[in-house]
Amino acid sequence: MLQLVNLFLVIFGVIAVGSGLVLWRNQPVLALLLLVLGLALIALAYFSDRGRERRAEQRKRAAIQQRIDEFARRPAGSSQTLQVHGGLRYVLAGLLLALLGVAVVIMASADVRHDVIPLILGVLLVPTGLLLLLRALAGVGQPALELDGVGFATPLTGRIPWREVSGICLRTVTQRNGSESFFLMFRVQRFARVAPRIHWSDRLLAVFHLGALARGVVNVGLPSKKDPPAAVYALARQLWKQSTGNDYEWSPLQSDAYNEAMKRAGALAARLDEPGAMEATLAHPEQMEQAMAQMSADMALIAAEHRRQAKKQRWMLALFLPLIVLLMAWPWIMRLWAR
C-alpha cells in the first residue's frame, strides 16, 4: 500500500513540476509554488520509499534470525531436523518449458520462410523441459531438502553426511522483473561414492560434464515462503560447523585451488583472532613464518584467479556480442540471401 502511495506522490510531483515550468513566464509566483510543491512531493516519495525498503529488510533479517533461534532451541538429537518443501513449481516450470518448446517447433515448421533458429531453439527447449519435469516428479511428496545433525538429504541423492561436505554456498539469481530464485549448493567431491542413490538424470548429465555426478556439487532450489533461504543457508552452515568444525566461505564459480586458498586464509585469520595468539606466535616464530609464507602464496593465487576470471569474462563478451548481432540481423540476412 505504501509503495502505491509513493507512486502517486511521484506522479503528482511530476505533474506539479511540469505545470510550474509551463506557467513560469505568465505566472512566476504560482509556477514557483508548483515547482517547490512538486519537488517536495518527489523528495517525500523518495525518502518514504527508502524507509519502506529499510523496514522490509529489517523485517526480513528479523524473520531469518527468529527461524535460526527456533531451530537452535530444539533439543539436540535426531529429531532436530529442518524440512524444506519445494512444492510443484519445478514440475510446472518443466511442463511449461516442454510445452513452449513443442509450440515453437510447430510454429517454426509451419513457417513458410523455414527459419532455422526458432526450430533449433524449440528442439533444445523440449528435452530441457522434460528433464526438469522428470527430476521434479522424482521428488513429489518428499521434502526438497532435509537438514539435521547427521547431514543433508534430497530426493535425488539420499542422505549425505556432513563430513563429506567441503563447502556450502547460497546462490541468488535475480530475474529482470526483480524476482529472485535461490539455490543452496553443497560441495561433495566424492559424490559417486558417498551418495546413497544417484538419479538417472545425473548420470545422463554427467555425459555432458554437468550435474552432481560430474561436478561434485549438489544443487537444491529453495522456495522463499515459510523458511527464508538465508535462514536455511545459515542453519546448514551451523550444522556443518557443529559436525566437522569447518566454517569457511566456498564459491562454486571459482576453482578448487582458489577455494582451498580462501579456506587456509580464513583458518589463519581465525587462529590469529583467538585469545593467546600473540603469545603463541612469539613462542613459535618459525611456525608463524611458514604460515605467513603460505598466506602470501595464497594471496598471489587468489589475485591470479581474479585476473583469470576477468580475462575469461572479456573473452566471453567478445564471443557473445557478435552472436547477438548475428541473431538480431538474421532476418535481414535471410532476405538478402533470398534475393
Tab-separated table of C-alpha atoms in Angstrom:
chain	number	residue	atom	x	y	z
A	1	MET	CA	0.000	0.000	0.000
A	2	LEU	CA	2.768	2.420	0.934
A	3	GLN	CA	4.530	1.679	-2.343
A	4	LEU	CA	1.364	2.657	-4.250
A	5	VAL	CA	1.081	5.896	-2.233
A	6	ASN	CA	4.695	6.728	-3.058
A	7	LEU	CA	3.990	6.115	-6.746
A	8	PHE	CA	1.068	8.575	-6.666
A	9	LEU	CA	3.262	11.108	-4.862
A	10	VAL	CA	5.822	10.868	-7.667
A	11	ILE	CA	3.110	11.226	-10.335
A	12	PHE	CA	1.580	14.307	-8.658
A	13	GLY	CA	5.051	15.725	-8.101
A	14	VAL	CA	5.956	15.377	-11.776
A	15	ILE	CA	2.628	16.950	-12.806
A	16	ALA	CA	3.238	19.867	-10.423
A	17	VAL	CA	6.798	20.415	-11.721
A	18	GLY	CA	5.579	20.247	-15.324
A	19	SER	CA	2.784	22.746	-14.612
A	20	GLY	CA	5.246	25.078	-12.913
A	21	LEU	CA	7.530	25.035	-15.948
A	22	VAL	CA	4.585	25.776	-18.267
A	23	LEU	CA	3.363	28.720	-16.132
A	24	TRP	CA	6.814	30.167	-15.429
A	25	ARG	CA	6.563	33.069	-17.898
A	26	ASN	CA	2.950	34.129	-17.257
A	27	GLN	CA	2.556	33.441	-13.517
A	28	PRO	CA	6.024	33.125	-11.958
A	29	VAL	CA	4.800	33.135	-8.331
A	30	LEU	CA	2.322	30.310	-8.893
A	31	ALA	CA	4.896	28.482	-11.008
A	32	LEU	CA	7.478	28.728	-8.211
A	33	LEU	CA	4.973	27.349	-5.698
A	34	LEU	CA	4.155	24.472	-8.043
A	35	LEU	CA	7.846	23.712	-8.570
A	36	VAL	CA	8.524	23.690	-4.826
A	37	LEU	CA	5.434	21.552	-4.190
A	38	GLY	CA	6.349	19.105	-6.954
A	39	LEU	CA	9.963	18.708	-5.800
A	40	ALA	CA	8.772	18.290	-2.197
A	41	LEU	CA	6.346	15.525	-3.225
A	42	ILE	CA	9.070	13.726	-5.188
A	43	ALA	CA	11.523	14.037	-2.281
A	44	LEU	CA	8.865	12.805	0.160
A	45	ALA	CA	8.171	9.776	-2.052
A	46	TYR	CA	11.898	9.037	-2.343
A	47	PHE	CA	12.611	9.116	1.403
A	48	SER	CA	9.373	7.272	2.181
A	49	ASP	CA	10.293	4.501	-0.246
A	50	ARG	CA	13.823	4.284	1.180
A	51	GLY	CA	12.337	3.922	4.654
A	52	ARG	CA	9.921	1.250	3.406
A	53	GLU	CA	12.777	-0.760	1.892
A	54	ARG	CA	14.843	-0.377	5.062
A	55	ARG	CA	11.966	-1.600	7.248
A	56	ALA	CA	11.308	-4.510	4.893
A	57	GLU	CA	14.985	-5.507	5.077
A	58	GLN	CA	14.891	-5.289	8.885
A	59	ARG	CA	11.776	-7.494	8.989
A	60	LYS	CA	13.483	-9.959	6.678
A	61	ARG	CA	16.599	-10.136	8.871
A	62	ALA	CA	14.432	-10.483	11.997
A	63	ALA	CA	12.486	-13.364	10.421
A	64	ILE	CA	15.734	-15.099	9.478
A	65	GLN	CA	17.157	-14.703	12.968
A	66	GLN	CA	13.882	-15.860	14.550
A	67	ARG	CA	13.899	-19.028	12.425
A	68	ILE	CA	17.528	-19.704	13.353
A	69	ASP	CA	16.746	-19.174	17.059
A	70	GLU	CA	13.745	-21.522	16.842
A	71	PHE	CA	15.909	-24.241	15.358
A	72	ALA	CA	18.697	-23.654	17.887
A	73	ARG	CA	16.241	-24.051	20.798
A	74	ARG	CA	15.237	-27.542	19.692
A	75	PRO	CA	16.666	-30.387	21.759
A	76	ALA	CA	19.749	-31.996	20.296
A	77	GLY	CA	19.296	-35.360	18.648
A	78	SER	CA	17.825	-36.980	15.605
A	79	SER	CA	14.573	-35.018	15.936
A	80	GLN	CA	16.470	-31.800	15.237
A	81	THR	CA	15.511	-31.757	11.571
A	82	LEU	CA	14.573	-28.968	9.190
A	83	GLN	CA	12.469	-29.970	6.200
A	84	VAL	CA	12.170	-27.602	3.231
A	85	HIS	CA	9.266	-28.400	0.916
A	86	GLY	CA	9.609	-27.217	-2.665
A	87	GLY	CA	6.026	-27.567	-3.850
A	88	LEU	CA	5.132	-28.060	-7.523
A	89	ARG	CA	6.836	-25.013	-9.009
A	90	TYR	CA	9.587	-27.037	-10.735
A	91	VAL	CA	7.012	-29.507	-12.061
A	92	LEU	CA	5.075	-26.617	-13.594
A	93	ALA	CA	8.269	-24.956	-14.859
A	94	GLY	CA	9.402	-28.157	-16.607
A	95	LEU	CA	5.952	-28.761	-18.089
A	96	LEU	CA	5.642	-25.189	-19.373
A	97	LEU	CA	9.168	-25.279	-20.813
A	98	ALA	CA	8.481	-28.525	-22.675
A	99	LEU	CA	5.121	-27.232	-23.995
A	100	LEU	CA	6.763	-23.975	-25.065
A	101	GLY	CA	9.389	-25.956	-26.960
A	102	VAL	CA	6.716	-28.017	-28.720
A	103	ALA	CA	4.813	-24.841	-29.658
A	104	VAL	CA	7.966	-23.213	-31.036
A	105	VAL	CA	8.797	-26.315	-33.092
A	106	ILE	CA	5.261	-26.447	-34.544
A	107	MET	CA	5.278	-22.725	-35.442
A	108	ALA	CA	8.773	-22.943	-36.922
A	109	SER	CA	7.803	-25.984	-39.000
A	110	ALA	CA	4.698	-24.209	-40.334
A	111	ASP	CA	6.625	-21.020	-41.189
A	112	VAL	CA	6.936	-20.640	-44.971
A	113	ARG	CA	10.301	-18.884	-44.529
A	114	HIS	CA	11.727	-22.043	-42.866
A	115	ASP	CA	13.692	-20.009	-40.347
A	116	VAL	CA	16.082	-22.467	-38.705
A	117	ILE	CA	16.863	-20.531	-35.488
A	118	PRO	CA	13.364	-20.886	-33.872
A	119	LEU	CA	13.381	-24.566	-34.862
A	120	ILE	CA	16.729	-25.156	-33.120
A	121	LEU	CA	15.508	-23.226	-30.070
A	122	GLY	CA	12.359	-25.346	-29.833
A	123	VAL	CA	14.290	-28.590	-30.252
A	124	LEU	CA	16.541	-27.570	-27.356
A	125	LEU	CA	13.651	-26.475	-25.116
A	126	VAL	CA	11.709	-29.760	-25.332
A	127	PRO	CA	14.352	-32.118	-23.820
A	128	THR	CA	15.394	-29.461	-21.309
A	129	GLY	CA	11.833	-29.079	-20.086
A	130	LEU	CA	11.268	-32.845	-19.978
A	131	LEU	CA	14.466	-33.365	-17.990
A	132	LEU	CA	13.479	-30.692	-15.478
A	133	LEU	CA	9.966	-32.148	-15.266
A	134	LEU	CA	11.141	-35.724	-14.628
A	135	ARG	CA	13.658	-34.599	-11.992
A	136	ALA	CA	10.920	-32.614	-10.242
A	137	LEU	CA	8.453	-35.523	-10.381
A	138	ALA	CA	11.023	-37.752	-8.621
A	139	GLY	CA	10.695	-35.545	-5.536
A	140	VAL	CA	6.910	-35.074	-5.436
A	141	GLY	CA	5.567	-35.774	-1.948
A	142	GLN	CA	9.019	-35.526	-0.362
A	143	PRO	CA	10.921	-32.575	1.143
A	144	ALA	CA	13.172	-30.848	-1.357
A	145	LEU	CA	15.827	-30.674	1.384
A	146	GLU	CA	16.325	-32.101	4.876
A	147	LEU	CA	18.943	-30.800	7.309
A	148	ASP	CA	19.875	-32.473	10.592
A	149	GLY	CA	22.913	-33.171	12.751
A	150	VAL	CA	23.980	-36.100	10.571
A	151	GLY	CA	23.906	-34.449	7.152
A	152	PHE	CA	21.596	-33.239	4.396
A	153	ALA	CA	19.227	-35.199	2.186
A	154	THR	CA	17.423	-34.630	-1.124
A	155	PRO	CA	15.050	-36.934	-3.056
A	156	LEU	CA	17.631	-37.389	-5.836
A	157	THR	CA	20.696	-38.093	-3.687
A	158	GLY	CA	19.580	-39.570	-0.362
A	159	ARG	CA	21.306	-38.545	2.870
A	160	ILE	CA	24.905	-37.336	2.627
A	161	PRO	CA	26.864	-36.894	5.907
A	162	TRP	CA	28.400	-33.528	6.782
A	163	ARG	CA	31.924	-35.000	6.856
A	164	GLU	CA	31.673	-35.448	3.068
A	165	VAL	CA	30.708	-31.801	2.519
A	166	SER	CA	33.622	-29.468	1.764
A	167	GLY	CA	31.661	-26.293	1.027
A	168	ILE	CA	28.200	-24.691	1.229
A	169	CYS	CA	27.011	-21.714	-0.806
A	170	LEU	CA	23.727	-19.837	-1.240
A	171	ARG	CA	23.366	-18.568	-4.788
A	172	THR	CA	20.803	-15.916	-5.704
A	173	VAL	CA	19.589	-15.395	-9.285
A	174	THR	CA	17.695	-12.156	-9.934
A	175	GLN	CA	15.310	-12.007	-12.885
A	176	ARG	CA	14.656	-8.888	-14.954
A	177	ASN	CA	11.319	-8.313	-13.162
A	178	GLY	CA	13.118	-8.164	-9.807
A	179	SER	CA	12.018	-11.585	-8.542
A	180	GLU	CA	14.701	-13.823	-7.049
A	181	SER	CA	15.441	-17.543	-7.174
A	182	PHE	CA	17.595	-19.202	-4.527
A	183	PHE	CA	19.802	-22.277	-4.781
A	184	LEU	CA	21.656	-23.970	-1.917
A	185	MET	CA	24.804	-25.667	-3.201
A	186	PHE	CA	26.823	-28.359	-1.410
A	187	ARG	CA	30.340	-29.334	-2.470
A	188	VAL	CA	30.557	-33.148	-2.289
A	189	GLN	CA	33.795	-34.161	-4.003
A	190	ARG	CA	33.251	-37.920	-3.534
A	191	PHE	CA	29.619	-37.793	-4.626
A	192	ALA	CA	29.786	-41.003	-6.670
A	193	ARG	CA	30.998	-42.957	-3.604
A	194	VAL	CA	29.001	-41.419	-0.748
A	195	ALA	CA	25.580	-40.685	-2.315
A	196	PRO	CA	23.117	-43.462	-1.322
A	197	ARG	CA	21.305	-43.028	-4.621
A	198	ILE	CA	22.173	-41.417	-7.943
A	199	HIS	CA	19.281	-40.397	-10.174
A	200	TRP	CA	19.454	-41.488	-13.803
A	201	SER	CA	19.278	-37.845	-14.903
A	202	ASP	CA	22.544	-37.139	-13.061
A	203	ARG	CA	24.166	-39.999	-14.960
A	204	LEU	CA	22.860	-38.510	-18.206
A	205	LEU	CA	24.069	-35.006	-17.305
A	206	ALA	CA	27.489	-36.422	-16.408
A	207	VAL	CA	27.957	-37.352	-20.085
A	208	PHE	CA	27.966	-33.597	-20.802
A	209	HIS	CA	30.123	-32.868	-17.703
A	210	LEU	CA	27.128	-31.399	-15.874
A	211	GLY	CA	25.242	-32.259	-12.698
A	212	ALA	CA	26.233	-33.546	-9.274
A	213	LEU	CA	27.898	-36.741	-10.522
A	214	ALA	CA	30.269	-34.902	-12.867
A	215	ARG	CA	30.939	-31.738	-10.861
A	216	GLY	CA	30.598	-32.963	-7.278
A	217	VAL	CA	28.125	-30.171	-6.468
A	218	VAL	CA	24.569	-30.849	-5.256
A	219	ASN	CA	22.235	-28.010	-6.235
A	220	VAL	CA	18.910	-27.600	-4.390
A	221	GLY	CA	16.313	-24.995	-5.355
A	222	LEU	CA	14.824	-23.244	-2.325
A	223	PRO	CA	11.387	-21.643	-2.105
A	224	SER	CA	11.209	-18.380	-0.166
A	225	LYS	CA	7.838	-18.865	1.581
A	226	LYS	CA	7.976	-20.445	5.028
A	227	ASP	CA	11.737	-20.607	5.611
A	228	PRO	CA	13.802	-17.701	4.244
A	229	PRO	CA	16.641	-19.086	2.062
A	230	ALA	CA	19.218	-17.132	4.083
A	231	ALA	CA	17.976	-18.879	7.247
A	232	VAL	CA	18.221	-22.311	5.605
A	233	TYR	CA	21.772	-21.473	4.492
A	234	ALA	CA	22.719	-20.261	7.989
A	235	LEU	CA	21.310	-23.439	9.563
A	236	ALA	CA	23.200	-25.627	7.080
A	237	ARG	CA	26.429	-23.792	7.882
A	238	GLN	CA	25.727	-24.101	11.610
A	239	LEU	CA	25.107	-27.875	11.456
A	240	TRP	CA	28.143	-28.352	9.203
A	241	LYS	CA	30.322	-26.478	11.692
A	242	GLN	CA	28.933	-28.401	14.678
A	243	SER	CA	29.625	-31.732	12.974
A	244	THR	CA	33.010	-31.052	11.341
A	245	GLY	CA	34.384	-27.797	12.770
A	246	ASN	CA	34.516	-26.351	9.242
A	247	ASP	CA	33.353	-22.760	8.852
A	248	TYR	CA	34.607	-21.015	5.730
A	249	GLU	CA	33.250	-19.460	2.542
A	250	TRP	CA	33.091	-21.508	-0.660
A	251	SER	CA	32.258	-20.335	-4.174
A	252	PRO	CA	31.120	-22.795	-6.882
A	253	LEU	CA	32.166	-20.275	-9.520
A	254	GLN	CA	35.845	-20.497	-8.502
A	255	SER	CA	38.424	-23.254	-8.869
A	256	ASP	CA	39.260	-25.788	-6.166
A	257	ALA	CA	42.688	-24.187	-5.737
A	258	TYR	CA	41.075	-20.798	-5.124
A	259	ASN	CA	38.638	-22.218	-2.556
A	260	GLU	CA	41.431	-24.077	-0.766
A	261	ALA	CA	43.452	-20.847	-0.597
A	262	MET	CA	40.438	-18.998	0.829
A	263	LYS	CA	39.945	-21.823	3.348
A	264	ARG	CA	43.555	-21.619	4.556
A	265	ALA	CA	43.439	-17.814	4.727
A	266	GLY	CA	40.221	-17.918	6.750
A	267	ALA	CA	41.635	-20.550	9.124
A	268	LEU	CA	44.776	-18.464	9.717
A	269	ALA	CA	42.739	-15.314	10.346
A	270	ALA	CA	40.516	-17.196	12.822
A	271	ARG	CA	43.588	-18.608	14.587
A	272	LEU	CA	45.137	-15.160	14.935
A	273	ASP	CA	41.892	-13.857	16.484
A	274	GLU	CA	41.925	-16.478	19.214
A	275	PRO	CA	42.985	-15.485	22.758
A	276	GLY	CA	46.689	-16.052	23.332
A	277	ALA	CA	47.515	-15.971	19.613
A	278	MET	CA	50.228	-13.333	20.099
A	279	GLU	CA	51.951	-15.379	22.831
A	280	ALA	CA	51.859	-18.494	20.644
A	281	THR	CA	53.377	-16.511	17.774
A	282	LEU	CA	56.249	-15.294	19.942
A	283	ALA	CA	56.823	-18.814	21.304
A	284	HIS	CA	56.973	-20.409	17.824
A	285	PRO	CA	58.168	-17.768	15.353
A	286	GLU	CA	59.233	-20.341	12.757
A	287	GLN	CA	55.673	-21.714	12.516
A	288	MET	CA	54.270	-18.226	12.056
A	289	GLU	CA	56.886	-17.541	9.383
A	290	GLN	CA	55.746	-20.645	7.488
A	291	ALA	CA	52.103	-19.644	7.911
A	292	MET	CA	52.769	-16.141	6.577
A	293	ALA	CA	54.677	-17.564	3.620
A	294	GLN	CA	51.679	-19.795	2.864
A	295	MET	CA	49.383	-16.795	3.244
A	296	SER	CA	51.484	-14.822	0.761
A	297	ALA	CA	51.316	-17.690	-1.746
A	298	ASP	CA	47.550	-17.983	-1.223
A	299	MET	CA	47.029	-14.254	-1.781
A	300	ALA	CA	49.028	-14.462	-5.013
A	301	LEU	CA	46.901	-17.418	-6.143
A	302	ILE	CA	43.668	-15.566	-5.299
A	303	ALA	CA	44.812	-12.471	-7.220
A	304	ALA	CA	45.796	-14.627	-10.223
A	305	GLU	CA	42.390	-16.329	-10.152
A	306	HIS	CA	40.630	-12.941	-10.156
A	307	ARG	CA	42.687	-11.883	-13.180
A	308	ARG	CA	41.866	-15.165	-14.935
A	309	GLN	CA	38.139	-14.709	-14.280
A	310	ALA	CA	38.248	-11.137	-15.598
A	311	LYS	CA	40.059	-12.306	-18.736
A	312	LYS	CA	37.517	-15.104	-19.207
A	313	GLN	CA	34.630	-12.647	-18.915
A	314	ARG	CA	36.220	-10.385	-21.549
A	315	TRP	CA	36.615	-13.320	-23.940
A	316	MET	CA	33.009	-14.413	-23.377
A	317	LEU	CA	31.799	-10.875	-24.024
A	318	ALA	CA	33.859	-10.709	-27.213
A	319	LEU	CA	32.331	-14.025	-28.300
A	320	PHE	CA	28.691	-13.332	-27.448
A	321	LEU	CA	28.440	-9.792	-28.823
A	322	PRO	CA	28.925	-10.903	-32.457
A	323	LEU	CA	26.455	-13.769	-31.889
A	324	ILE	CA	23.842	-11.355	-30.539
A	325	VAL	CA	24.381	-9.034	-33.501
A	326	LEU	CA	24.058	-12.015	-35.858
A	327	LEU	CA	20.779	-13.130	-34.249
A	328	MET	CA	19.338	-9.626	-34.455
A	329	ALA	CA	20.413	-9.223	-38.097
A	330	TRP	CA	19.383	-12.747	-39.138
A	331	PRO	CA	16.004	-11.766	-40.745
A	332	TRP	CA	17.712	-9.162	-42.935
A	333	ILE	CA	20.477	-11.628	-43.855
A	334	MET	CA	17.844	-14.176	-44.948
A	335	ARG	CA	16.076	-11.530	-47.049
A	336	LEU	CA	19.326	-10.592	-48.764
A	337	TRP	CA	20.128	-14.257	-49.306
A	338	ALA	CA	16.680	-14.841	-50.859
A	339	ARG	CA	17.312	-12.109	-53.415
